Amino acid sequence: MKYLAIFLSASAGLLAAPPPREGAKYDREAAKADYRRPDTVPFPDNNKYTRARADLGKTRFFDPRLSASGAISCASCHKPQFAWSDSAATSSGVPGMPLKRRSPTVLYMAWADSLFWDGRAATLEEQALGPIQADVEMN
């Protein structure tokens, strides 16, 4: 969904842009600059990066003990081998519980301004609690 939003935003920008003047050259580097990822990762003032926090986050991401069943971690649905998403049409939550949506990738989410498919979380810190607390996901 995030990529769809990016695509639609980019497409809308292209459609809204005036057509190039006759004989005008396409500036490829300028176009690439519009889509270049920022040089720095944004961190909230109350959750600045430290190596210890990064290590803890990585540990928790792969830790199934955060789920009620002790069998599901964040990485159960956001699999490194599938570009941090999954290969299923829809994901599975607590063992055997089919979910309504597939898991989006977690790549580049530091720059996202809305999270979850419906955009209900505004920050990664807010989003991280959702699957852990949802009775059909990690419970």
PDB file of C-alpha atoms in Angstrom:
ATOM      1  CA  MET A   1       0.000   0.000   0.000  1.00  0.00           C
ATOM      2  CA  LYS A   2       2.839   2.370   0.823  1.00  0.00           C
ATOM      3  CA  TYR A   3       4.366   1.711  -2.579  1.00  0.00           C
ATOM      4  CA  LEU A   4       0.990   2.234  -4.204  1.00  0.00           C
ATOM      5  CA  ALA A   5       0.752   5.586  -2.459  1.00  0.00           C
ATOM      6  CA  ILE A   6       4.262   6.498  -3.613  1.00  0.00           C
ATOM      7  CA  PHE A   7       3.444   5.412  -7.155  1.00  0.00           C
ATOM      8  CA  LEU A   8       0.188   7.327  -7.196  1.00  0.00           C
ATOM      9  CA  SER A   9       1.847  10.413  -5.746  1.00  0.00           C
ATOM     10  CA  ALA A  10       4.629  10.207  -8.298  1.00  0.00           C
ATOM     11  CA  SER A  11       2.144   9.598 -11.085  1.00  0.00           C
ATOM     12  CA  ALA A  12      -0.005  12.515  -9.983  1.00  0.00           C
ATOM     13  CA  GLY A  13       3.069  14.721  -9.983  1.00  0.00           C
ATOM     14  CA  LEU A  14       3.946  13.641 -13.479  1.00  0.00           C
ATOM     15  CA  LEU A  15       0.418  14.167 -14.696  1.00  0.00           C
ATOM     16  CA  ALA A  16       0.189  17.579 -13.069  1.00  0.00           C
ATOM     17  CA  ALA A  17       3.539  18.754 -14.441  1.00  0.00           C
ATOM     18  CA  PRO A  18       3.379  20.893 -17.545  1.00  0.00           C
ATOM     19  CA  PRO A  19       4.523  19.156 -20.691  1.00  0.00           C
ATOM     20  CA  PRO A  20       8.171  19.761 -21.617  1.00  0.00           C
ATOM     21  CA  ARG A  21       8.763  22.632 -24.010  1.00  0.00           C
ATOM     22  CA  GLU A  22       9.514  21.729 -27.584  1.00  0.00           C
ATOM     23  CA  GLY A  23      13.206  20.928 -27.776  1.00  0.00           C
ATOM     24  CA  ALA A  24      13.643  20.941 -23.959  1.00  0.00           C
ATOM     25  CA  LYS A  25      16.075  18.323 -22.660  1.00  0.00           C
ATOM     26  CA  TYR A  26      15.021  15.839 -20.022  1.00  0.00           C
ATOM     27  CA  ASP A  27      17.168  16.335 -16.916  1.00  0.00           C
ATOM     28  CA  ARG A  28      17.608  12.810 -15.631  1.00  0.00           C
ATOM     29  CA  GLU A  29      19.728  13.801 -12.627  1.00  0.00           C
ATOM     30  CA  ALA A  30      17.160  16.360 -11.487  1.00  0.00           C
ATOM     31  CA  ALA A  31      14.420  13.755 -11.797  1.00  0.00           C
ATOM     32  CA  LYS A  32      16.465  11.223  -9.791  1.00  0.00           C
ATOM     33  CA  ALA A  33      17.117  13.826  -7.094  1.00  0.00           C
ATOM     34  CA  ASP A  34      13.371  14.178  -6.550  1.00  0.00           C
ATOM     35  CA  TYR A  35      13.198  10.507  -5.509  1.00  0.00           C
ATOM     36  CA  ARG A  36      16.528  10.153  -3.711  1.00  0.00           C
ATOM     37  CA  ARG A  37      16.343   8.872  -0.169  1.00  0.00           C
ATOM     38  CA  PRO A  38      17.506  11.439   2.399  1.00  0.00           C
ATOM     39  CA  ASP A  39      21.055  11.085   3.717  1.00  0.00           C
ATOM     40  CA  THR A  40      19.969  10.720   7.330  1.00  0.00           C
ATOM     41  CA  VAL A  41      17.388   8.586   9.084  1.00  0.00           C
ATOM     42  CA  PRO A  42      14.868  10.590  11.108  1.00  0.00           C
ATOM     43  CA  PHE A  43      14.612   9.642  14.772  1.00  0.00           C
ATOM     44  CA  PRO A  44      12.109  11.084  17.250  1.00  0.00           C
ATOM     45  CA  ASP A  45      13.603  13.375  19.889  1.00  0.00           C
ATOM     46  CA  ASN A  46      12.539  10.943  22.621  1.00  0.00           C
ATOM     47  CA  ASN A  47      13.945   7.862  20.842  1.00  0.00           C
ATOM     48  CA  LYS A  48      17.333   8.791  19.366  1.00  0.00           C
ATOM     49  CA  TYR A  49      19.510   6.102  17.821  1.00  0.00           C
ATOM     50  CA  THR A  50      21.976   4.214  19.952  1.00  0.00           C
ATOM     51  CA  ARG A  51      23.701   0.935  19.140  1.00  0.00           C
ATOM     52  CA  ALA A  52      22.092  -0.640  22.222  1.00  0.00           C
ATOM     53  CA  ARG A  53      18.597   0.350  21.018  1.00  0.00           C
ATOM     54  CA  ALA A  54      19.314  -0.967  17.525  1.00  0.00           C
ATOM     55  CA  ASP A  55      20.499  -4.289  18.952  1.00  0.00           C
ATOM     56  CA  LEU A  56      17.448  -4.514  21.219  1.00  0.00           C
ATOM     57  CA  GLY A  57      15.134  -3.744  18.295  1.00  0.00           C
ATOM     58  CA  LYS A  58      16.747  -6.448  16.170  1.00  0.00           C
ATOM     59  CA  THR A  59      16.456  -8.962  19.008  1.00  0.00           C
ATOM     60  CA  ARG A  60      12.784  -8.116  19.591  1.00  0.00           C
ATOM     61  CA  PHE A  61      11.973  -8.215  15.863  1.00  0.00           C
ATOM     62  CA  PHE A  62      13.046 -11.880  15.715  1.00  0.00           C
ATOM     63  CA  ASP A  63      11.787 -12.867  19.203  1.00  0.00           C
ATOM     64  CA  PRO A  64       8.666 -15.095  19.168  1.00  0.00           C
ATOM     65  CA  ARG A  65       8.257 -14.687  22.936  1.00  0.00           C
ATOM     66  CA  LEU A  66       6.442 -11.411  22.263  1.00  0.00           C
ATOM     67  CA  SER A  67       3.463 -13.407  20.960  1.00  0.00           C
ATOM     68  CA  ALA A  68       0.950 -15.164  23.193  1.00  0.00           C
ATOM     69  CA  SER A  69       1.738 -18.497  21.543  1.00  0.00           C
ATOM     70  CA  GLY A  70       5.494 -18.011  21.725  1.00  0.00           C
ATOM     71  CA  ALA A  71       5.611 -19.007  18.055  1.00  0.00           C
ATOM     72  CA  ILE A  72       5.322 -15.747  16.084  1.00  0.00           C
ATOM     73  CA  SER A  73       7.722 -12.849  15.804  1.00  0.00           C
ATOM     74  CA  CYS A  74       7.641  -9.744  13.640  1.00  0.00           C
ATOM     75  CA  ALA A  75       9.986 -11.619  11.295  1.00  0.00           C
ATOM     76  CA  SER A  76       7.379 -14.365  10.869  1.00  0.00           C
ATOM     77  CA  CYS A  77       5.531 -12.015   8.506  1.00  0.00           C
ATOM     78  CA  HIS A  78       8.278  -9.533   7.581  1.00  0.00           C
ATOM     79  CA  LYS A  79      10.783 -12.078   6.278  1.00  0.00           C
ATOM     80  CA  PRO A  80      14.277 -10.978   5.255  1.00  0.00           C
ATOM     81  CA  GLN A  81      14.296 -13.466   2.378  1.00  0.00           C
ATOM     82  CA  PHE A  82      11.170 -11.854   0.880  1.00  0.00           C
ATOM     83  CA  ALA A  83      12.341  -8.210   1.016  1.00  0.00           C
ATOM     84  CA  TRP A  84      11.030  -7.924   4.582  1.00  0.00           C
ATOM     85  CA  SER A  85       7.492  -8.878   3.545  1.00  0.00           C
ATOM     86  CA  ASP A  86       6.080 -12.351   2.973  1.00  0.00           C
ATOM     87  CA  SER A  87       5.279 -14.466  -0.035  1.00  0.00           C
ATOM     88  CA  ALA A  88       1.640 -15.153   0.825  1.00  0.00           C
ATOM     89  CA  ALA A  89      -1.430 -13.491  -0.651  1.00  0.00           C
ATOM     90  CA  THR A  90      -2.507 -12.845   2.949  1.00  0.00           C
ATOM     91  CA  SER A  91      -0.506 -13.318   6.109  1.00  0.00           C
ATOM     92  CA  SER A  92      -1.172 -15.608   9.056  1.00  0.00           C
ATOM     93  CA  GLY A  93      -1.380 -14.434  12.629  1.00  0.00           C
ATOM     94  CA  VAL A  94      -1.576 -16.541  15.768  1.00  0.00           C
ATOM     95  CA  PRO A  95      -0.990 -20.105  14.599  1.00  0.00           C
ATOM     96  CA  GLY A  96      -3.511 -20.929  11.915  1.00  0.00           C
ATOM     97  CA  MET A  97      -5.355 -17.576  12.018  1.00  0.00           C
ATOM     98  CA  PRO A  98      -5.577 -16.162   8.476  1.00  0.00           C
ATOM     99  CA  LEU A  99      -5.404 -12.390   8.249  1.00  0.00           C
ATOM    100  CA  LYS A 100      -7.204 -10.172   5.743  1.00  0.00           C
ATOM    101  CA  ARG A 101      -4.071  -8.516   4.341  1.00  0.00           C
ATOM    102  CA  ARG A 102      -0.540  -9.313   3.340  1.00  0.00           C
ATOM    103  CA  SER A 103       2.426  -7.998   5.273  1.00  0.00           C
ATOM    104  CA  PRO A 104       3.927  -4.878   3.734  1.00  0.00           C
ATOM    105  CA  THR A 105       7.674  -4.536   3.563  1.00  0.00           C
ATOM    106  CA  VAL A 106       9.361  -2.719   6.419  1.00  0.00           C
ATOM    107  CA  LEU A 107      12.003  -1.257   4.099  1.00  0.00           C
ATOM    108  CA  TYR A 108      12.264   2.546   4.157  1.00  0.00           C
ATOM    109  CA  MET A 109       9.527   2.909   6.760  1.00  0.00           C
ATOM    110  CA  ALA A 110      11.613   5.456   8.681  1.00  0.00           C
ATOM    111  CA  TRP A 111      10.426   7.977   6.080  1.00  0.00           C
ATOM    112  CA  ALA A 112       6.775   6.893   6.069  1.00  0.00           C
ATOM    113  CA  ASP A 113       4.222   9.392   7.278  1.00  0.00           C
ATOM    114  CA  SER A 114       1.458   6.835   7.828  1.00  0.00           C
ATOM    115  CA  LEU A 115       1.715   3.163   8.643  1.00  0.00           C
ATOM    116  CA  PHE A 116      -0.486   0.065   8.377  1.00  0.00           C
ATOM    117  CA  TRP A 117      -2.457  -0.403   5.183  1.00  0.00           C
ATOM    118  CA  ASP A 118      -5.056   2.084   6.382  1.00  0.00           C
ATOM    119  CA  GLY A 119      -2.571   4.662   7.683  1.00  0.00           C
ATOM    120  CA  ARG A 120      -3.835   4.549  11.276  1.00  0.00           C
ATOM    121  CA  ALA A 121      -0.364   4.838  12.865  1.00  0.00           C
ATOM    122  CA  ALA A 122       1.633   8.027  12.456  1.00  0.00           C
ATOM    123  CA  THR A 123       4.937   6.768  13.924  1.00  0.00           C
ATOM    124  CA  LEU A 124       6.924   3.557  13.949  1.00  0.00           C
ATOM    125  CA  GLU A 125       6.742   3.532  17.733  1.00  0.00           C
ATOM    126  CA  GLU A 126       2.938   3.598  17.540  1.00  0.00           C
ATOM    127  CA  GLN A 127       2.846   1.009  14.766  1.00  0.00           C
ATOM    128  CA  ALA A 128       5.095  -1.468  16.597  1.00  0.00           C
ATOM    129  CA  LEU A 129       2.484  -1.990  19.308  1.00  0.00           C
ATOM    130  CA  GLY A 130      -0.346  -2.825  16.892  1.00  0.00           C
ATOM    131  CA  PRO A 131       0.582  -6.386  15.828  1.00  0.00           C
ATOM    132  CA  ILE A 132       1.807  -7.311  19.304  1.00  0.00           C
ATOM    133  CA  GLN A 133      -1.519  -6.295  20.853  1.00  0.00           C
ATOM    134  CA  ALA A 134      -3.843  -7.465  18.054  1.00  0.00           C
ATOM    135  CA  ASP A 135      -5.601 -10.675  19.099  1.00  0.00           C
ATOM    136  CA  VAL A 136      -5.444 -12.115  15.556  1.00  0.00           C
ATOM    137  CA  GLU A 137      -1.795 -11.256  14.924  1.00  0.00           C
ATOM    138  CA  MET A 138       0.573 -11.816  17.856  1.00  0.00           C
ATOM    139  CA  ASN A 139      -2.086 -11.567  20.602  1.00  0.00           C
TER     140      ASN A 139
END
